[in-house]
PDB file of C-alpha atoms in Angstrom:
ATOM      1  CA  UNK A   1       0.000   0.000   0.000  1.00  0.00           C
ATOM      2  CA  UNK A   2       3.114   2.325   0.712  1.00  0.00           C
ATOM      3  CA  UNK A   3       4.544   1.805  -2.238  1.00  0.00           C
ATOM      4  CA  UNK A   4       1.418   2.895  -3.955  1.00  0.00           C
ATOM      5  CA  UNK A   5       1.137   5.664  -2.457  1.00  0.00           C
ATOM      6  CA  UNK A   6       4.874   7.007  -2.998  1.00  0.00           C
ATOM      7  CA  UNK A   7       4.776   5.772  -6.724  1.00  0.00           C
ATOM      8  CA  UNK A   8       1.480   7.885  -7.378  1.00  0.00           C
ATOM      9  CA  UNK A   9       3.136  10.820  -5.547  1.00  0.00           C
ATOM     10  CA  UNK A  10       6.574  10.456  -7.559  1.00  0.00           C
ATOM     11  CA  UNK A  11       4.001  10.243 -10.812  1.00  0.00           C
ATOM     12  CA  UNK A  12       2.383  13.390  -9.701  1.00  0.00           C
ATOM     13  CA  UNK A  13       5.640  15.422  -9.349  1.00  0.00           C
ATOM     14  CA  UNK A  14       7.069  14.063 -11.916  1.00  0.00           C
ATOM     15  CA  UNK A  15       4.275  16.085 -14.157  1.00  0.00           C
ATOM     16  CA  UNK A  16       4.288  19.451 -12.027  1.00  0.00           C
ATOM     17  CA  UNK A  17       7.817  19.231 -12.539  1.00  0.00           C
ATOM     18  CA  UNK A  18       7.921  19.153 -16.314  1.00  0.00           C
ATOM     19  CA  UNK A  19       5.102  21.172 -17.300  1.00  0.00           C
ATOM     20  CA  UNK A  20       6.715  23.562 -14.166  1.00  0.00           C
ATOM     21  CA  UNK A  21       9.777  23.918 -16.432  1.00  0.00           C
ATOM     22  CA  UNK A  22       7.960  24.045 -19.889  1.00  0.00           C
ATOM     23  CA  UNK A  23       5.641  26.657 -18.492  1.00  0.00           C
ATOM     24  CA  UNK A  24       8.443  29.496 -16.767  1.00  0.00           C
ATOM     25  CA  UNK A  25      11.031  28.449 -19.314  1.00  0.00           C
ATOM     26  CA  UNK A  26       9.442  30.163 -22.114  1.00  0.00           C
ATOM     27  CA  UNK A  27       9.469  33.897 -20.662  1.00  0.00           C
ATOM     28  CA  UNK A  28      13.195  35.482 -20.395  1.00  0.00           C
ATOM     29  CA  UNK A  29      12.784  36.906 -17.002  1.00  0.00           C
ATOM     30  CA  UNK A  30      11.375  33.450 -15.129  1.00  0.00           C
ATOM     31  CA  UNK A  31      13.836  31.133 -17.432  1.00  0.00           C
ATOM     32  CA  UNK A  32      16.459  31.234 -14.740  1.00  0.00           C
ATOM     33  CA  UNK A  33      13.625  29.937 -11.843  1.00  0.00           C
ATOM     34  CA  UNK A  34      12.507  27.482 -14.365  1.00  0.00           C
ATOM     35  CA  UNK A  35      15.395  25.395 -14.006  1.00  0.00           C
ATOM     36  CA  UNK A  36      16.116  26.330 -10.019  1.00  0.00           C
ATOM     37  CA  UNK A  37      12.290  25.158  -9.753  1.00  0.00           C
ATOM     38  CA  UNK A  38      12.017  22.445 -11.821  1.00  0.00           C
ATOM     39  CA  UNK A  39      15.433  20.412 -10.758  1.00  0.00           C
ATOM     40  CA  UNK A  40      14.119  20.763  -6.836  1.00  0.00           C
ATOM     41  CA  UNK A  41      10.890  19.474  -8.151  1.00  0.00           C
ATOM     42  CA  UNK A  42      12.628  16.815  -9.842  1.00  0.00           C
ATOM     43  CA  UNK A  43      14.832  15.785  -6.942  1.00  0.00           C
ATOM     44  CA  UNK A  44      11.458  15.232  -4.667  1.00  0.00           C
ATOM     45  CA  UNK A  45      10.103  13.135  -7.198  1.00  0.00           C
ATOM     46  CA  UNK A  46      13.260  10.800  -7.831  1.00  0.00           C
ATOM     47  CA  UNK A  47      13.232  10.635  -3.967  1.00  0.00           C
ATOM     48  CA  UNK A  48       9.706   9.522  -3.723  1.00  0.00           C
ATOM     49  CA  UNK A  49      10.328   7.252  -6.456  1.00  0.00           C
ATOM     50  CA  UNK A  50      13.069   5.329  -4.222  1.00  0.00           C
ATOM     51  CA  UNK A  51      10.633   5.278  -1.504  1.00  0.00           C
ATOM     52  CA  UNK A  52       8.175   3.333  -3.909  1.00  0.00           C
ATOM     53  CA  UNK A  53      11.128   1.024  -4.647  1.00  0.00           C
ATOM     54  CA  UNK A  54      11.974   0.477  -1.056  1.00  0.00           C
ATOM     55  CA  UNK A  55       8.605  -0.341   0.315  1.00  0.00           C
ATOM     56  CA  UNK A  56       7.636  -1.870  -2.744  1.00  0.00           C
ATOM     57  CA  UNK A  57      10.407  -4.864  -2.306  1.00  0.00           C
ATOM     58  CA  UNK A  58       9.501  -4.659   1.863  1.00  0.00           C
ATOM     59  CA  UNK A  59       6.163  -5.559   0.739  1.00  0.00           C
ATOM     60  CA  UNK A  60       6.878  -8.124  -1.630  1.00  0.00           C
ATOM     61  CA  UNK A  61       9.083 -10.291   0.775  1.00  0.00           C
ATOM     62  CA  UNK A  62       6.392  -9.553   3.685  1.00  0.00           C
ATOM     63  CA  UNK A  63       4.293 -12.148   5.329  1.00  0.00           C
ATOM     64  CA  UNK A  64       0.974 -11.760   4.103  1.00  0.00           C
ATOM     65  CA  UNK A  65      -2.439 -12.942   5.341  1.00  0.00           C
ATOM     66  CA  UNK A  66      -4.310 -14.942   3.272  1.00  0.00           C
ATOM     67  CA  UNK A  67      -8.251 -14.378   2.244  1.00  0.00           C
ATOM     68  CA  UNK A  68     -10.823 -16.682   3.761  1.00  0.00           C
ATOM     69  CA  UNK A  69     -10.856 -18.346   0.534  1.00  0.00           C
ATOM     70  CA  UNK A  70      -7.020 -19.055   0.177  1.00  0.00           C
ATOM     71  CA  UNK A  71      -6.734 -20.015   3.822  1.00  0.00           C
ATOM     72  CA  UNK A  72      -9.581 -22.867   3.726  1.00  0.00           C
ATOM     73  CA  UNK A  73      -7.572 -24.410   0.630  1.00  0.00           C
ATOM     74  CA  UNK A  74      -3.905 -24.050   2.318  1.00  0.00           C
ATOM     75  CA  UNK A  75      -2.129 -26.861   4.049  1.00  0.00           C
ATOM     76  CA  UNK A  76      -0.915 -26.808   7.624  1.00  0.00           C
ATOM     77  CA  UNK A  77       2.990 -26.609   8.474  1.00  0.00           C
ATOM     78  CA  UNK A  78       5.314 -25.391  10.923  1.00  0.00           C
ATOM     79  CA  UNK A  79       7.626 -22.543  10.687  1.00  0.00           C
ATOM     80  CA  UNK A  80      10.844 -22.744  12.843  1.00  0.00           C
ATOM     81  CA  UNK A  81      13.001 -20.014  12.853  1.00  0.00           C
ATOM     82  CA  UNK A  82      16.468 -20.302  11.881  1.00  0.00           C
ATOM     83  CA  UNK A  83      17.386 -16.606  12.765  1.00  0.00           C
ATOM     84  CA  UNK A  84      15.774 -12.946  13.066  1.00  0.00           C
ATOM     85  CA  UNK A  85      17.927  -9.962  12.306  1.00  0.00           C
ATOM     86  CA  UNK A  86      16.341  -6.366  13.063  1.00  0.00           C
ATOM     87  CA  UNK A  87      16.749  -3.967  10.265  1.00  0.00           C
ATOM     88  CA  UNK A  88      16.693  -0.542  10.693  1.00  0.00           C
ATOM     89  CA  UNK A  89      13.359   0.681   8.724  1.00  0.00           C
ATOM     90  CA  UNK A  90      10.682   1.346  10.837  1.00  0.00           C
ATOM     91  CA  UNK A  91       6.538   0.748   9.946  1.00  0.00           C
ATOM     92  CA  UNK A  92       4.298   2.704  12.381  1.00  0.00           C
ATOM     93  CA  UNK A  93       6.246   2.343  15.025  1.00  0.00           C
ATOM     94  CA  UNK A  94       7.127  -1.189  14.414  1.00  0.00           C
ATOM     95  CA  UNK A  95      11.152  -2.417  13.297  1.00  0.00           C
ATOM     96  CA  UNK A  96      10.582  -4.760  10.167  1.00  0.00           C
ATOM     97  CA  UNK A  97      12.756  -7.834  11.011  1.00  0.00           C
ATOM     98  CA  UNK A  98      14.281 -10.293   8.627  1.00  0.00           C
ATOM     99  CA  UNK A  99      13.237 -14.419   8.984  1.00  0.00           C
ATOM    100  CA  UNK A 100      14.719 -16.953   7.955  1.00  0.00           C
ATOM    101  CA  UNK A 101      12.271 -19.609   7.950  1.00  0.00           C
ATOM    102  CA  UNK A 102      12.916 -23.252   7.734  1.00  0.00           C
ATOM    103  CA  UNK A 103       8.917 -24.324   6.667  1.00  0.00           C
ATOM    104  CA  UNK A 104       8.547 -28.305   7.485  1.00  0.00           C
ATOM    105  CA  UNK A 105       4.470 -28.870   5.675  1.00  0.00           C
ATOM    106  CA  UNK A 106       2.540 -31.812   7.217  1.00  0.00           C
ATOM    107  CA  UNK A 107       2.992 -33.383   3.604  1.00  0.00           C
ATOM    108  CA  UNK A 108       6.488 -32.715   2.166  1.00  0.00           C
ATOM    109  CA  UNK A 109       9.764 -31.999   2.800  1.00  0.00           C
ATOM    110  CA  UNK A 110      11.161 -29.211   4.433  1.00  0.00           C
ATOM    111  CA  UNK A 111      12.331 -25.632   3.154  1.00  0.00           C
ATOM    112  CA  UNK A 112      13.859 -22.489   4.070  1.00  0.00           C
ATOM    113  CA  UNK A 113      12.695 -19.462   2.932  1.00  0.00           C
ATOM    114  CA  UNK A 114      13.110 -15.408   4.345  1.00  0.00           C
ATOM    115  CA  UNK A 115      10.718 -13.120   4.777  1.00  0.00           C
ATOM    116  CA  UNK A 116      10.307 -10.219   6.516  1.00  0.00           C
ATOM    117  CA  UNK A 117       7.710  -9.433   9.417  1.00  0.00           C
ATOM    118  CA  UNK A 118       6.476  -6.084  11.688  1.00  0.00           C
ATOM    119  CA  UNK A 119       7.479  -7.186  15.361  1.00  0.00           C
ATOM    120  CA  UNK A 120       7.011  -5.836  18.137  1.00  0.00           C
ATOM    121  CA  UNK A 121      10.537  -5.781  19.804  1.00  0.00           C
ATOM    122  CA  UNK A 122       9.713  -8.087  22.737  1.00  0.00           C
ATOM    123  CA  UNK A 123       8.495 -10.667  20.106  1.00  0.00           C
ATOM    124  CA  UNK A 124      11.407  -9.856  17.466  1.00  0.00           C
ATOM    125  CA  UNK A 125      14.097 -10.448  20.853  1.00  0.00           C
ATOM    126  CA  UNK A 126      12.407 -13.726  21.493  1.00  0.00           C
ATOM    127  CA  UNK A 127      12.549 -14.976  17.878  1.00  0.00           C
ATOM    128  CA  UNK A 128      16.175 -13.939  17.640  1.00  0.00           C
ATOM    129  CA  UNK A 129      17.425 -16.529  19.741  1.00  0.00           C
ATOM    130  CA  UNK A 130      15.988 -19.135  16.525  1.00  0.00           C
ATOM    131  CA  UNK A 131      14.264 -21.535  19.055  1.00  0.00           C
ATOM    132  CA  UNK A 132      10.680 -20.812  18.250  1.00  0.00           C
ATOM    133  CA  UNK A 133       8.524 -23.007  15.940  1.00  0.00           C
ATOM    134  CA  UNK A 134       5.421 -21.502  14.590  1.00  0.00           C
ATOM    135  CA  UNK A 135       2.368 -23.006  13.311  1.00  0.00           C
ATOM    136  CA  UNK A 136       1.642 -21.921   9.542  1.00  0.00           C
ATOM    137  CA  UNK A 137      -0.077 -22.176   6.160  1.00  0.00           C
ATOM    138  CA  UNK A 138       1.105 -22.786   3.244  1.00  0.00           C
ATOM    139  CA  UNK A 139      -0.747 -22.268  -0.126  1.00  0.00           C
ATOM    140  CA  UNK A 140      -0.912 -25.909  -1.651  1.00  0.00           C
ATOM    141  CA  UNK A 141      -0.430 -23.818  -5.473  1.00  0.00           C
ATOM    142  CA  UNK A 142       2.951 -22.062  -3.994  1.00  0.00           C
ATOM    143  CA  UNK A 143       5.198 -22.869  -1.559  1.00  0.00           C
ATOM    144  CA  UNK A 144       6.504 -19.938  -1.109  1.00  0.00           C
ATOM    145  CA  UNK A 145       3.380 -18.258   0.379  1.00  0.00           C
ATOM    146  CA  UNK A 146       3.140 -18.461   3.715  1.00  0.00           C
ATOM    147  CA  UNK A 147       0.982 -17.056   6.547  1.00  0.00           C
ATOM    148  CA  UNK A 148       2.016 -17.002  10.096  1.00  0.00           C
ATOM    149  CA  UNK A 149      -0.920 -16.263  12.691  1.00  0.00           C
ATOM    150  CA  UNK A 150       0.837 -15.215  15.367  1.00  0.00           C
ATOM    151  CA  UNK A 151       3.269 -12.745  13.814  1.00  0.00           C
ATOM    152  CA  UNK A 152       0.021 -11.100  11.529  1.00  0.00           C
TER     153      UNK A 152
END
């Protein structure tokens, strides 16, 4: 959702800025602000860009939740944790942590995977030690989607 946001905003001044600098550019005595204007309007909007980019891959490597639908057809497992490493972004207040995941499904063989999760730091301390096993679900069509019910 974040990196919606930030990519609609980098769209948005993205446009201000070039029809900013077509606009002033044409008369002699604003030609000079044109380009002051226009390359700090610029900047903001490569910025926000890179914010679209970061939360963008945050959210793609996130534990999700799945719909009713998607839950009812995914299989059970259990989700030890191998290690948890803090990062330093922040999410409402919330560190993002980094998990690597060994997921063992009730049918199958076992696999690691990482993802990332919003912890509170109590929780992200206790899964740092890499002693904890989780129950999960994992979509039958993907192993690689997983949900986690006590970290959601």
């Amino acid at each position: 959702m974040a990196s919606i946001v930030f990519g609609t905003l980098a769209v948005i001044a993205l446009i201000v800025g070039v029809v900013l600098f077509l606009v002033l550019r044409r008369k002699p005595h604003t030609r000079a602000g044109a380009y002051v204007s226009a390359s700090f309007v610029l900047l903001a909007a490569g910025m926000l860009a890179m914010g679209a980019i970061s939360f963008a891959s945050l959210e793609a490597t996130s534990l999700r939740t799945f719909t009713p639908k998607e839950r009812a057809a995914a299989a059970p497992c259990d989700a030890a944790v191998l290690g948890a490493e803090q990062t330093s972004n922040k999410l409402n207040g919330r560190y993002i942590w980094l998990l690597r995941l060994r997921v063992t499904p009730k049918a199958g063989s076992p696999y690691e995977i990482e993802r990332t999760a919003r912890l509170t730091s109590s929780l992200g301390e206790r899964l740092e030690r890499g002693d904890a096993v989780l129950a999960c679900l994992v979509a039958r069509d993907d192993r690689t989607r997983i949900e986690i019910p006590a970290l959601a």
